[in-house]
mmCIF file of C-alpha atoms and ligand atoms in Angstrom:
data_model
loop_
_atom_site.group_PDB
_atom_site.id
_atom_site.type_symbol
_atom_site.label_atom_id
_atom_site.label_comp_id
_atom_site.label_asym_id
_atom_site.label_seq_id
_atom_site.Cartn_x
_atom_site.Cartn_y
_atom_site.Cartn_z
ATOM 1 C CA MET A 1316 -7.233 -11.381 -8.052
ATOM 2 C CA LYS A 1317 -8.231 -10.149 -4.680
ATOM 3 C CA ALA A 1318 -6.165 -10.387 -1.534
ATOM 4 C CA TYR A 1319 -7.343 -11.394 1.870
ATOM 5 C CA LYS A 1320 -5.233 -10.838 4.894
ATOM 6 C CA TYR A 1321 -5.712 -12.331 8.319
ATOM 7 C CA LYS A 1322 -3.857 -12.374 11.553
ATOM 8 C CA LEU A 1323 -2.445 -15.711 12.605
ATOM 9 C CA LYS A 1324 -2.213 -17.052 16.105
ATOM 10 C CA PRO A 1325 0.617 -19.536 15.859
ATOM 11 C CA SER A 1326 1.740 -21.628 18.797
ATOM 12 C CA ALA A 1327 5.299 -21.152 20.008
ATOM 13 C CA LYS A 1328 6.303 -24.307 18.175
ATOM 14 C CA ILE A 1329 4.812 -23.162 14.857
ATOM 15 C CA GLU A 1330 6.264 -19.728 15.260
ATOM 16 C CA ALA A 1331 9.689 -21.291 15.669
ATOM 17 C CA ILE A 1332 9.163 -23.175 12.400
ATOM 18 C CA PHE A 1333 8.059 -19.972 10.613
ATOM 19 C CA THR A 1334 11.166 -18.208 11.851
ATOM 20 C CA SER A 1335 13.492 -21.012 10.879
ATOM 21 C CA TRP A 1336 11.949 -21.256 7.378
ATOM 22 C CA LEU A 1337 12.415 -17.541 6.887
ATOM 23 C CA ALA A 1338 16.033 -17.737 7.971
ATOM 24 C CA THR A 1339 16.771 -20.635 5.620
ATOM 25 C CA LEU A 1340 14.885 -19.094 2.707
ATOM 26 C CA CYS A 1341 16.617 -15.773 3.230
ATOM 27 C CA GLU A 1342 19.934 -17.579 2.972
ATOM 28 C CA LEU A 1343 18.784 -19.340 -0.177
ATOM 29 C CA TYR A 1344 17.575 -16.071 -1.677
ATOM 30 C CA ASN A 1345 20.924 -14.415 -1.043
ATOM 31 C CA ALA A 1346 22.872 -17.411 -2.337
ATOM 32 C CA ALA A 1347 20.830 -17.484 -5.539
ATOM 33 C CA LEU A 1348 21.316 -13.751 -5.915
ATOM 34 C CA GLN A 1349 25.052 -14.122 -5.350
ATOM 35 C CA GLU A 1350 25.314 -16.782 -8.039
ATOM 36 C CA ARG A 1351 23.488 -14.628 -10.560
ATOM 37 C CA ARG A 1352 25.499 -11.535 -9.689
ATOM 38 C CA ASP A 1353 28.792 -13.379 -10.013
ATOM 39 C CA ALA A 1354 27.803 -14.948 -13.300
ATOM 40 C CA TYR A 1355 26.659 -11.623 -14.685
ATOM 41 C CA ARG A 1356 29.643 -9.649 -13.457
ATOM 42 C CA ILE A 1357 32.335 -12.150 -14.331
ATOM 43 C CA SER A 1358 31.108 -13.493 -17.632
ATOM 44 C CA GLY A 1359 28.013 -11.486 -18.552
ATOM 45 C CA ILE A 1360 25.872 -14.593 -18.388
ATOM 46 C CA SER A 1361 22.458 -14.516 -16.821
ATOM 47 C CA ILE A 1362 21.508 -17.676 -15.012
ATOM 48 C CA ASN A 1363 17.800 -18.320 -15.117
ATOM 49 C CA TYR A 1364 15.330 -19.842 -12.747
ATOM 50 C CA LYS A 1365 15.412 -23.208 -14.462
ATOM 51 C CA ALA A 1366 19.136 -23.552 -14.074
ATOM 52 C CA GLN A 1367 18.982 -22.606 -10.451
ATOM 53 C CA SER A 1368 16.098 -24.864 -9.515
ATOM 54 C CA LYS A 1369 17.922 -27.775 -11.164
ATOM 55 C CA GLN A 1370 20.551 -27.488 -8.500
ATOM 56 C CA LEU A 1371 18.052 -27.833 -5.673
ATOM 57 C CA PRO A 1372 18.277 -31.631 -5.166
ATOM 58 C CA GLU A 1373 22.028 -31.355 -4.801
ATOM 59 C CA ILE A 1374 21.765 -28.468 -2.371
ATOM 60 C CA LYS A 1375 19.207 -30.364 -0.333
ATOM 61 C CA GLU A 1376 21.713 -33.167 0.156
ATOM 62 C CA GLU A 1377 24.053 -30.703 1.798
ATOM 63 C CA ARG A 1378 21.466 -28.746 3.676
ATOM 64 C CA VAL A 1379 19.054 -30.821 5.671
ATOM 65 C CA ASP A 1380 17.105 -27.745 6.767
ATOM 66 C CA LEU A 1381 15.951 -27.224 3.177
ATOM 67 C CA LYS A 1382 14.494 -30.717 3.119
ATOM 68 C CA ARG A 1383 12.139 -29.665 5.872
ATOM 69 C CA ILE A 1384 10.645 -26.922 3.712
ATOM 70 C CA HIS A 1385 7.867 -27.515 1.209
ATOM 71 C CA SER A 1386 9.467 -27.783 -2.239
ATOM 72 C CA GLN A 1387 7.131 -25.265 -3.883
ATOM 73 C CA VAL A 1388 7.967 -22.687 -1.242
ATOM 74 C CA ILE A 1389 11.644 -23.144 -2.056
ATOM 75 C CA GLN A 1390 10.983 -22.785 -5.768
ATOM 76 C CA GLU A 1391 8.966 -19.670 -5.166
ATOM 77 C CA THR A 1392 11.951 -18.142 -3.376
ATOM 78 C CA LEU A 1393 14.086 -18.712 -6.471
ATOM 79 C CA LYS A 1394 11.311 -17.168 -8.553
ATOM 80 C CA ARG A 1395 11.564 -14.040 -6.407
ATOM 81 C CA VAL A 1396 15.221 -13.780 -7.302
ATOM 82 C CA GLU A 1397 14.321 -14.175 -10.955
ATOM 83 C CA LYS A 1398 11.745 -11.445 -10.630
ATOM 84 C CA ALA A 1399 14.231 -9.124 -8.969
ATOM 85 C CA PHE A 1400 16.617 -9.693 -11.883
ATOM 86 C CA ASP A 1401 13.930 -9.289 -14.514
ATOM 87 C CA ASN A 1402 13.086 -5.939 -12.983
ATOM 88 C CA PHE A 1403 16.751 -5.033 -12.943
ATOM 89 C CA PHE A 1404 17.202 -5.865 -16.635
ATOM 90 C CA ARG A 1405 14.066 -3.956 -17.490
ATOM 91 C CA ARG A 1406 15.407 -0.899 -15.703
ATOM 92 C CA VAL A 1407 18.711 -1.251 -17.523
ATOM 93 C CA LYS A 1408 16.872 -1.458 -20.819
ATOM 94 C CA GLU A 1409 14.804 1.592 -20.011
ATOM 95 C CA LYS A 1410 18.095 3.294 -19.140
ATOM 96 C CA LYS A 1411 16.900 4.408 -15.767
ATOM 97 C CA ASP A 1412 19.558 6.330 -13.893
ATOM 98 C CA LYS A 1413 19.516 4.062 -10.948
ATOM 99 C CA ALA A 1414 19.257 0.570 -12.296
ATOM 100 C CA GLY A 1415 20.699 -0.693 -9.035
ATOM 101 C CA PHE A 1416 21.591 -4.347 -8.831
ATOM 102 C CA PRO A 1417 19.144 -6.501 -6.899
ATOM 103 C CA ARG A 1418 20.145 -6.362 -3.291
ATOM 104 C CA PHE A 1419 20.869 -8.920 -0.668
ATOM 105 C CA ARG A 1420 18.319 -9.135 2.054
ATOM 106 C CA SER A 1421 19.099 -9.078 5.714
ATOM 107 C CA SER A 1422 17.361 -11.674 7.789
ATOM 108 C CA PRO A 1423 15.004 -9.266 9.577
ATOM 109 C CA ARG A 1424 14.004 -7.774 6.230
ATOM 110 C CA TYR A 1425 13.204 -11.117 4.677
ATOM 111 C CA ASP A 1426 9.753 -11.470 6.092
ATOM 112 C CA SER A 1427 7.565 -13.737 4.003
ATOM 113 C CA PHE A 1428 7.318 -17.044 2.204
ATOM 114 C CA THR A 1429 4.691 -18.261 -0.242
ATOM 115 C CA PHE A 1430 2.954 -21.482 -1.122
ATOM 116 C CA PRO A 1431 2.357 -20.712 -4.804
ATOM 117 C CA GLN A 1432 -0.072 -23.527 -5.542
ATOM 118 C CA SER A 1433 -0.555 -26.228 -2.982
ATOM 119 C CA GLY A 1434 0.612 -27.326 0.423
ATOM 120 C CA PHE A 1435 -2.021 -25.371 2.292
ATOM 121 C CA ARG A 1436 -5.670 -25.777 3.163
ATOM 122 C CA VAL A 1437 -8.082 -23.474 4.929
ATOM 123 C CA ASP A 1438 -10.760 -24.798 7.207
ATOM 124 C CA GLN A 1439 -13.082 -21.821 7.354
ATOM 125 C CA LYS A 1440 -15.406 -23.489 9.797
ATOM 126 C CA ARG A 1441 -12.779 -24.302 12.394
ATOM 127 C CA LYS A 1442 -10.739 -21.215 11.508
ATOM 128 C CA LYS A 1443 -7.619 -23.249 10.908
ATOM 129 C CA LEU A 1444 -4.920 -23.062 8.311
ATOM 130 C CA HIS A 1445 -3.180 -26.343 7.568
ATOM 131 C CA LEU A 1446 0.302 -25.941 6.184
ATOM 132 C CA SER A 1447 2.245 -28.817 4.748
ATOM 133 C CA LYS A 1448 5.425 -29.599 6.708
ATOM 134 C CA ILE A 1449 4.417 -27.062 9.341
ATOM 135 C CA GLY A 1450 1.122 -27.981 10.939
ATOM 136 C CA SER A 1451 -2.148 -26.292 11.869
ATOM 137 C CA VAL A 1452 -2.377 -22.631 12.753
ATOM 138 C CA LYS A 1453 -5.289 -20.727 14.167
ATOM 139 C CA VAL A 1454 -6.469 -17.937 11.849
ATOM 140 C CA HIS A 1455 -8.444 -14.900 12.838
ATOM 141 C CA LEU A 1456 -10.899 -15.180 9.932
ATOM 142 C CA SER A 1457 -12.486 -11.775 10.211
ATOM 143 C CA ARG A 1458 -14.365 -12.110 6.917
ATOM 144 C CA PRO A 1459 -15.182 -15.159 4.803
ATOM 145 C CA ILE A 1460 -13.086 -15.953 1.751
ATOM 146 C CA GLU A 1461 -15.082 -15.965 -1.463
ATOM 147 C CA GLY A 1462 -13.549 -17.520 -4.549
ATOM 148 C CA LYS A 1463 -10.690 -19.821 -5.307
ATOM 149 C CA ILE A 1464 -7.507 -19.388 -3.284
ATOM 150 C CA LYS A 1465 -4.487 -19.360 -5.564
ATOM 151 C CA THR A 1466 -1.557 -18.600 -3.297
ATOM 152 C CA CYS A 1467 -0.878 -18.500 0.415
ATOM 153 C CA THR A 1468 1.773 -16.222 1.898
ATOM 154 C CA ILE A 1469 2.933 -16.209 5.496
ATOM 155 C CA LYS A 1470 4.240 -12.825 6.531
ATOM 156 C CA ARG A 1471 5.992 -11.452 9.592
ATOM 157 C CA GLU A 1472 5.008 -7.935 10.572
ATOM 158 C CA ALA A 1473 5.737 -5.615 13.457
ATOM 159 C CA ASP A 1474 2.863 -6.983 15.501
ATOM 160 C CA GLY A 1475 2.949 -10.653 14.633
ATOM 161 C CA TRP A 1476 2.250 -13.133 11.862
ATOM 162 C CA TYR A 1477 -0.222 -12.794 9.020
ATOM 163 C CA VAL A 1478 -1.484 -14.898 6.186
ATOM 164 C CA LEU A 1479 -2.236 -13.405 2.778
ATOM 165 C CA PHE A 1480 -4.366 -15.233 0.270
ATOM 166 C CA ALA A 1481 -4.525 -14.265 -3.366
ATOM 167 C CA VAL A 1482 -8.012 -15.222 -4.410
ATOM 168 C CA GLU A 1483 -9.438 -15.475 -7.888
ATOM 169 C CA GLU A 1484 -12.713 -13.663 -7.924
ATOM 170 C CA LYS A 1485 -15.646 -14.286 -10.138
ATOM 171 C CA GLU A 1486 -15.984 -11.373 -12.507
ATOM 172 C CA LYS A 1487 -18.480 -9.064 -10.890
ATOM 173 C CA LYS A 1488 -19.690 -6.273 -13.121
ATOM 174 C CA SER A 1489 -20.852 -3.670 -10.724
ATOM 175 C CA VAL A 1490 -23.874 -1.781 -11.864
ATOM 176 C CA VAL A 1491 -23.406 1.850 -11.055
ATOM 177 C CA VAL A 1492 -26.309 4.143 -10.716
ATOM 178 C CA ALA A 1493 -24.038 7.097 -10.551
ATOM 179 C CA ALA A 1494 -25.006 10.610 -11.459
ATOM 180 C CA ASP A 1495 -23.926 11.900 -14.854
ATOM 181 C CA GLU A 1496 -23.289 15.320 -13.421
ATOM 182 C CA PRO A 1497 -19.658 15.507 -12.323
ATOM 183 C CA VAL A 1498 -18.685 16.406 -8.797
ATOM 184 C CA GLY A 1499 -15.835 18.725 -7.856
ATOM 185 C CA ILE A 1500 -13.898 18.086 -4.682
ATOM 186 C CA ASP A 1501 -11.797 20.551 -2.736
ATOM 187 C CA VAL A 1502 -9.442 18.948 -0.245
ATOM 188 C CA GLY A 1503 -8.380 20.760 2.874
ATOM 189 C CA ILE A 1504 -6.593 20.453 6.168
ATOM 190 C CA LYS A 1505 -9.408 21.208 8.564
ATOM 191 C CA THR A 1506 -12.132 19.477 6.607
ATOM 192 C CA PHE A 1507 -10.925 16.440 4.719
ATOM 193 C CA ALA A 1508 -12.947 17.298 1.609
ATOM 194 C CA THR A 1509 -15.751 19.576 0.442
ATOM 195 C CA LEU A 1510 -17.977 18.574 -2.474
ATOM 196 C CA SER A 1511 -19.347 20.984 -5.051
ATOM 197 C CA ASN A 1512 -22.862 20.141 -3.831
ATOM 198 C CA GLY A 1513 -21.936 21.451 -0.398
ATOM 199 C CA GLU A 1514 -21.438 18.141 1.390
ATOM 200 C CA GLN A 1515 -18.369 17.785 3.543
ATOM 201 C CA ILE A 1516 -16.248 14.832 4.523
ATOM 202 C CA GLU A 1517 -14.820 15.422 7.970
ATOM 203 C CA ASN A 1518 -11.370 14.352 9.047
ATOM 204 C CA PRO A 1519 -11.729 11.376 11.341
ATOM 205 C CA ARG A 1520 -10.457 12.092 14.815
ATOM 206 C CA PHE A 1521 -7.845 9.343 14.671
ATOM 207 C CA PHE A 1522 -5.918 11.341 12.063
ATOM 208 C CA ARG A 1523 -4.769 13.868 14.605
ATOM 209 C CA GLN A 1524 -4.601 11.405 17.461
ATOM 210 C CA GLY A 1525 -2.470 9.006 15.456
ATOM 211 C CA GLU A 1526 -0.105 11.722 14.344
ATOM 212 C CA GLY A 1527 0.387 12.826 17.926
ATOM 213 C CA GLU A 1528 1.178 9.274 18.992
ATOM 214 C CA LEU A 1529 3.621 8.916 16.121
ATOM 215 C CA LYS A 1530 5.492 12.041 17.116
ATOM 216 C CA LYS A 1531 5.723 10.814 20.671
ATOM 217 C CA ALA A 1532 7.064 7.444 19.597
ATOM 218 C CA GLN A 1533 9.558 9.133 17.279
ATOM 219 C CA ARG A 1534 10.800 11.330 20.120
ATOM 220 C CA ARG A 1535 11.264 8.275 22.275
ATOM 221 C CA VAL A 1536 13.453 6.684 19.603
ATOM 222 C CA SER A 1537 15.660 9.726 19.208
ATOM 223 C CA GLY A 1538 16.023 10.072 22.952
ATOM 224 C CA ARG A 1539 17.693 6.705 23.267
ATOM 225 C CA ARG A 1540 21.257 5.723 22.613
ATOM 226 C CA LYS A 1541 22.020 4.278 19.180
ATOM 227 C CA GLY A 1542 22.498 0.541 19.191
ATOM 228 C CA SER A 1543 20.980 0.145 22.634
ATOM 229 C CA HIS A 1544 18.407 -2.457 23.468
ATOM 230 C CA ARG A 1545 15.998 0.220 24.647
ATOM 231 C CA ARG A 1546 16.267 2.026 21.348
ATOM 232 C CA LYS A 1547 15.487 -1.125 19.421
ATOM 233 C CA LYS A 1548 12.437 -1.573 21.550
ATOM 234 C CA ALA A 1549 11.330 2.006 20.865
ATOM 235 C CA VAL A 1550 11.853 1.485 17.129
ATOM 236 C CA ARG A 1551 9.625 -1.553 17.220
ATOM 237 C CA LEU A 1552 6.939 0.425 18.966
ATOM 238 C CA LEU A 1553 7.246 3.235 16.434
ATOM 239 C CA ALA A 1554 6.915 0.771 13.570
ATOM 240 C CA LYS A 1555 3.775 -0.603 15.132
ATOM 241 C CA LYS A 1556 2.221 2.818 15.575
ATOM 242 C CA HIS A 1557 3.193 3.731 12.047
ATOM 243 C CA GLN A 1558 1.495 0.657 10.723
ATOM 244 C CA ARG A 1559 -1.654 1.363 12.695
ATOM 245 C CA VAL A 1560 -1.986 4.933 11.475
ATOM 246 C CA ALA A 1561 -1.368 3.910 7.876
ATOM 247 C CA ARG A 1562 -4.014 1.223 8.102
ATOM 248 C CA GLN A 1563 -6.625 3.466 9.616
ATOM 249 C CA ARG A 1564 -5.999 6.121 7.006
ATOM 250 C CA CYS A 1565 -6.152 3.615 4.203
ATOM 251 C CA ASP A 1566 -9.390 2.131 5.505
ATOM 252 C CA PHE A 1567 -10.906 5.573 5.680
ATOM 253 C CA HIS A 1568 -9.774 6.370 2.127
ATOM 254 C CA PHE A 1569 -11.205 3.148 0.752
ATOM 255 C CA LYS A 1570 -14.512 3.715 2.480
ATOM 256 C CA GLU A 1571 -14.931 7.286 1.298
ATOM 257 C CA ALA A 1572 -13.708 6.492 -2.221
ATOM 258 C CA LYS A 1573 -16.261 3.729 -2.499
ATOM 259 C CA LYS A 1574 -19.091 5.993 -1.429
ATOM 260 C CA LEU A 1575 -18.072 8.669 -3.924
ATOM 261 C CA THR A 1576 -17.653 6.351 -6.877
ATOM 262 C CA GLN A 1577 -21.021 4.798 -6.227
ATOM 263 C CA ARG A 1578 -22.653 8.180 -6.452
ATOM 264 C CA PHE A 1579 -20.693 10.028 -9.114
ATOM 265 C CA ARG A 1580 -19.437 8.867 -12.464
ATOM 266 C CA VAL A 1581 -16.967 11.708 -12.936
ATOM 267 C CA ILE A 1582 -15.070 12.993 -9.936
ATOM 268 C CA LYS A 1583 -12.790 16.005 -10.233
ATOM 269 C CA PHE A 1584 -9.929 16.987 -7.957
ATOM 270 C CA GLU A 1585 -7.432 19.753 -8.257
ATOM 271 C CA ASP A 1586 -4.045 18.545 -9.420
ATOM 272 C CA LEU A 1587 -1.996 18.626 -6.240
ATOM 273 C CA ASN A 1588 1.244 18.364 -8.170
ATOM 274 C CA ILE A 1589 0.634 21.774 -9.687
ATOM 275 C CA LYS A 1590 -0.861 23.395 -6.676
ATOM 276 C CA GLY A 1591 1.218 22.027 -3.828
ATOM 277 C CA MET A 1592 3.971 24.600 -4.084
ATOM 278 C CA VAL A 1593 1.748 27.599 -4.639
ATOM 279 C CA LYS A 1594 -0.274 27.688 -1.470
ATOM 280 C CA ASN A 1595 1.469 28.491 1.768
ATOM 281 C CA HIS A 1596 3.566 25.484 2.384
ATOM 282 C CA HIS A 1597 4.140 23.982 5.759
ATOM 283 C CA LEU A 1598 4.608 20.594 7.278
ATOM 284 C CA ALA A 1599 1.001 19.800 8.077
ATOM 285 C CA LYS A 1600 0.120 20.488 4.484
ATOM 286 C CA SER A 1601 2.819 18.362 2.965
ATOM 287 C CA ILE A 1602 1.810 15.504 5.204
ATOM 288 C CA SER A 1603 -1.799 15.765 4.185
ATOM 289 C CA ASP A 1604 -0.792 16.177 0.540
ATOM 290 C CA ALA A 1605 0.626 12.688 0.631
ATOM 291 C CA GLY A 1606 -2.608 11.494 2.183
ATOM 292 C CA TRP A 1607 -4.729 13.170 -0.476
ATOM 293 C CA ARG A 1608 -2.634 11.733 -3.271
ATOM 294 C CA GLN A 1609 -3.311 8.321 -1.860
ATOM 295 C CA PHE A 1610 -6.975 9.174 -1.620
ATOM 296 C CA ILE A 1611 -7.107 10.370 -5.235
ATOM 297 C CA SER A 1612 -5.299 7.236 -6.379
ATOM 298 C CA ILE A 1613 -7.659 4.970 -4.527
ATOM 299 C CA THR A 1614 -10.666 6.888 -5.808
ATOM 300 C CA ALA A 1615 -9.326 6.625 -9.375
ATOM 301 C CA HIS A 1616 -8.894 2.910 -8.887
ATOM 302 C CA LYS A 1617 -12.387 2.456 -7.480
ATOM 303 C CA ALA A 1618 -13.907 4.666 -10.176
ATOM 304 C CA GLU A 1619 -12.291 2.558 -12.864
ATOM 305 C CA GLU A 1620 -13.731 -0.560 -11.305
ATOM 306 C CA ALA A 1621 -17.151 1.051 -11.291
ATOM 307 C CA GLY A 1622 -16.917 2.285 -14.861
ATOM 308 C CA GLY A 1623 -16.401 5.934 -13.988
ATOM 309 C CA ARG A 1624 -13.321 8.121 -13.858
ATOM 310 C CA VAL A 1625 -11.377 10.624 -11.817
ATOM 311 C CA GLU A 1626 -10.072 13.812 -13.387
ATOM 312 C CA GLU A 1627 -7.506 16.291 -12.190
ATOM 313 C CA VAL A 1628 -7.821 19.957 -13.040
ATOM 314 C CA ASN A 1629 -5.471 22.875 -12.678
ATOM 315 C CA GLY A 1630 -6.533 24.278 -9.339
ATOM 316 C CA SER A 1631 -4.928 27.705 -9.571
ATOM 317 C CA GLY A 1632 -7.342 30.479 -8.738
ATOM 318 C CA THR A 1633 -10.148 28.143 -7.748
ATOM 319 C CA SER A 1634 -10.519 29.763 -4.355
ATOM 320 C CA THR A 1635 -10.386 33.382 -5.566
ATOM 321 C CA LYS A 1636 -12.826 33.116 -8.462
ATOM 322 C CA CYS A 1637 -16.552 33.545 -7.915
ATOM 323 C CA SER A 1638 -18.199 30.334 -9.027
ATOM 324 C CA ARG A 1639 -21.312 32.211 -10.197
ATOM 325 C CA CYS A 1640 -20.062 35.280 -12.090
ATOM 326 C CA GLY A 1641 -16.326 34.720 -12.463
ATOM 327 C CA HIS A 1642 -15.370 37.857 -10.580
ATOM 328 C CA ARG A 1643 -12.100 37.563 -8.602
ATOM 329 C CA HIS A 1644 -11.515 38.508 -4.989
ATOM 330 C CA ARG A 1645 -8.559 38.297 -2.682
ATOM 331 C CA MET A 1646 -9.185 35.356 -0.422
ATOM 332 C CA PRO A 1647 -6.675 35.010 2.426
ATOM 333 C CA LEU A 1648 -6.905 31.643 4.168
ATOM 334 C CA SER A 1649 -8.507 33.161 7.250
ATOM 335 C CA ILE A 1650 -11.655 34.117 5.338
ATOM 336 C CA ARG A 1651 -13.923 31.102 5.394
ATOM 337 C CA VAL A 1652 -16.923 32.515 3.532
ATOM 338 C CA TYR A 1653 -16.875 33.673 -0.045
ATOM 339 C CA ARG A 1654 -18.824 36.927 -0.550
ATOM 340 C CA CYS A 1655 -18.986 38.241 -4.088
ATOM 341 C CA SER A 1656 -19.323 42.006 -4.293
ATOM 342 C CA ASN A 1657 -20.261 41.718 -7.958
ATOM 343 C CA CYS A 1658 -23.175 39.249 -7.935
ATOM 344 C CA GLY A 1659 -23.883 38.894 -4.230
ATOM 345 C CA LEU A 1660 -23.008 35.205 -3.943
ATOM 346 C CA VAL A 1661 -22.410 34.066 -0.378
ATOM 347 C CA LEU A 1662 -20.955 30.601 -0.101
ATOM 348 C CA CYS A 1663 -18.623 28.511 2.017
ATOM 349 C CA ARG A 1664 -15.150 29.161 0.678
ATOM 350 C CA ASP A 1665 -14.387 25.460 0.102
ATOM 351 C CA GLN A 1666 -17.647 24.814 -1.728
ATOM 352 C CA ASN A 1667 -16.991 27.777 -3.995
ATOM 353 C CA ALA A 1668 -13.610 26.249 -4.824
ATOM 354 C CA ALA A 1669 -15.178 22.817 -5.341
ATOM 355 C CA ILE A 1670 -17.673 24.250 -7.846
ATOM 356 C CA ASN A 1671 -14.844 25.911 -9.766
ATOM 357 C CA ILE A 1672 -13.007 22.580 -9.814
ATOM 358 C CA LYS A 1673 -16.125 20.892 -11.114
ATOM 359 C CA GLU A 1674 -16.491 23.411 -13.943
ATOM 360 C CA ARG A 1675 -12.909 23.075 -15.173
ATOM 361 C CA LYS A 1676 -11.724 20.773 -17.876
ATOM 362 C CA GLY A 1677 -9.590 18.028 -16.404
ATOM 363 C CA ARG A 1678 -7.282 15.244 -17.357
ATOM 364 C CA ALA A 1679 -8.282 11.696 -16.525
ATOM 365 C CA VAL A 1680 -6.252 10.061 -13.796
ATOM 366 C CA LEU A 1681 -5.349 6.560 -14.861
ATOM 367 C CA ALA A 1682 -5.475 4.385 -11.832
ATOM 368 C CA SER A 1683 -2.777 2.025 -12.966
ATOM 369 C CA ARG A 1684 -0.324 4.745 -13.947
ATOM 370 C CA ARG A 1685 -0.302 6.518 -10.631
ATOM 371 C CA LYS A 1686 2.938 5.708 -8.944
ATOM 372 C CA VAL A 1687 2.344 7.408 -5.653
ATOM 373 C CA THR A 1688 0.496 4.691 -3.824
ATOM 374 C CA SER A 1689 1.092 1.621 -5.898
ATOM 375 C CA VAL A 1690 -2.446 1.134 -7.028
ATOM 376 C CA GLU A 1691 -0.968 -1.472 -9.310
ATOM 377 C CA GLU A 1692 -0.254 -3.437 -6.223
ATOM 378 C CA ALA A 1693 -3.702 -2.728 -4.973
ATOM 379 C CA ARG A 1694 -4.978 -4.788 -7.838
ATOM 380 C CA THR A 1695 -3.372 -7.932 -6.562
ATOM 381 C CA TYR A 1696 -3.116 -7.052 -2.949
ATOM 382 C CA GLN A 1697 -6.223 -4.923 -2.759
ATOM 383 C CA ARG A 1698 -6.043 -3.449 0.683
ATOM 384 C CA THR A 1699 -3.272 -5.311 2.346
ATOM 385 C CA GLN A 1700 -0.296 -3.803 0.579
ATOM 386 C CA LEU A 1701 -1.493 -0.266 0.838
ATOM 387 C CA GLU A 1702 -2.183 -0.768 4.461
ATOM 388 C CA SER A 1703 1.423 -1.240 5.350
ATOM 389 C CA PRO A 1704 3.724 0.996 3.348
ATOM 390 C CA PRO A 1705 7.431 0.424 3.934
ATOM 391 C CA ILE A 1706 8.620 2.044 7.094
ATOM 392 C CA THR A 1707 11.452 4.422 6.426
ATOM 393 C CA GLY A 1708 13.107 7.409 7.969
ATOM 394 C CA PHE A 1709 14.541 6.004 11.138
ATOM 395 C CA THR A 1710 17.333 3.671 12.040
ATOM 396 C CA VAL A 1711 18.009 1.327 14.852
HETATM 397 ZN ZN1 LIG B 947 -19.978 36.663 -8.263
#
């Protein structure tokens, strides 16, 4: 399954319908959750999807607004509740510390509904999306959809409405003409990455620019009174900026990961989980650490697709060791060139480290087991989900 995501340009009328569907479905979601919680708490019974969907005709008699919503969309909402409970029971079974009960959703947080099978049609030529019981919406079809569309999700985001299609792809076995020789990669703050062959991947300018804009937007939020209208407005702006930066970064990571995995079968990084605490730790670094973890995850995912793999090695001492003779030198961060007094090697500090990384034995990074950037999700929602990580850390 591959996901396609496009911006929608709904008319005011359609937008009002979207909003009213979301409000109704949110209510339904919470009601279904309530029923399950009560049943479980009071009598230890778990009510399943079937039992809940059986009640729908009766509920529809009471609630006319539900009649206006496509029946499959309603069912899919109940399925979400079921999924939330399944996850809960799984966590209980695994005896996770925090097997928190599925939570109620507030209306602003309930931001999508899905046509799981039918009720929608895309006219790629006219760039229109026809939705049953809603109408036609203009879609910004930035790239053509290839394959069979399985589901259609309408989603509200900080900057407007989007449609997400889950599309079944024809199995494409990519033929990789990648080198057998592994490549070692040293990640850094100034230069995004240095390869063991001496190539460098520069940080795109928008990294710094975006971070500056984020800080400014964050300051604006904290400068305004809690609960005020102006603060809410600033929060919205911050969310938008946040989303933009995350998208740009993710795009960049995907692009670079693709290039690497097309060229190299085995790609080695230092294990940032081991190293992170050792090197001088400051904010900029911890921020970029998160970025690199995402990059490594995405690269692992892409490598798997291409039949290669990503390995992580213990990176301790990779910058102090001479990559030619093994001699060790003190290498404070300010020294950018590695000069070996023993064998005479003169090399860019980062490349020297990258070669050491390449030479070390590593452990394969399994794309699907990495939890940091939900590569699991990437499988179904390829880019879209990674593009917009949940926004946390500030309140209205
Ligand atoms: Zn040497």
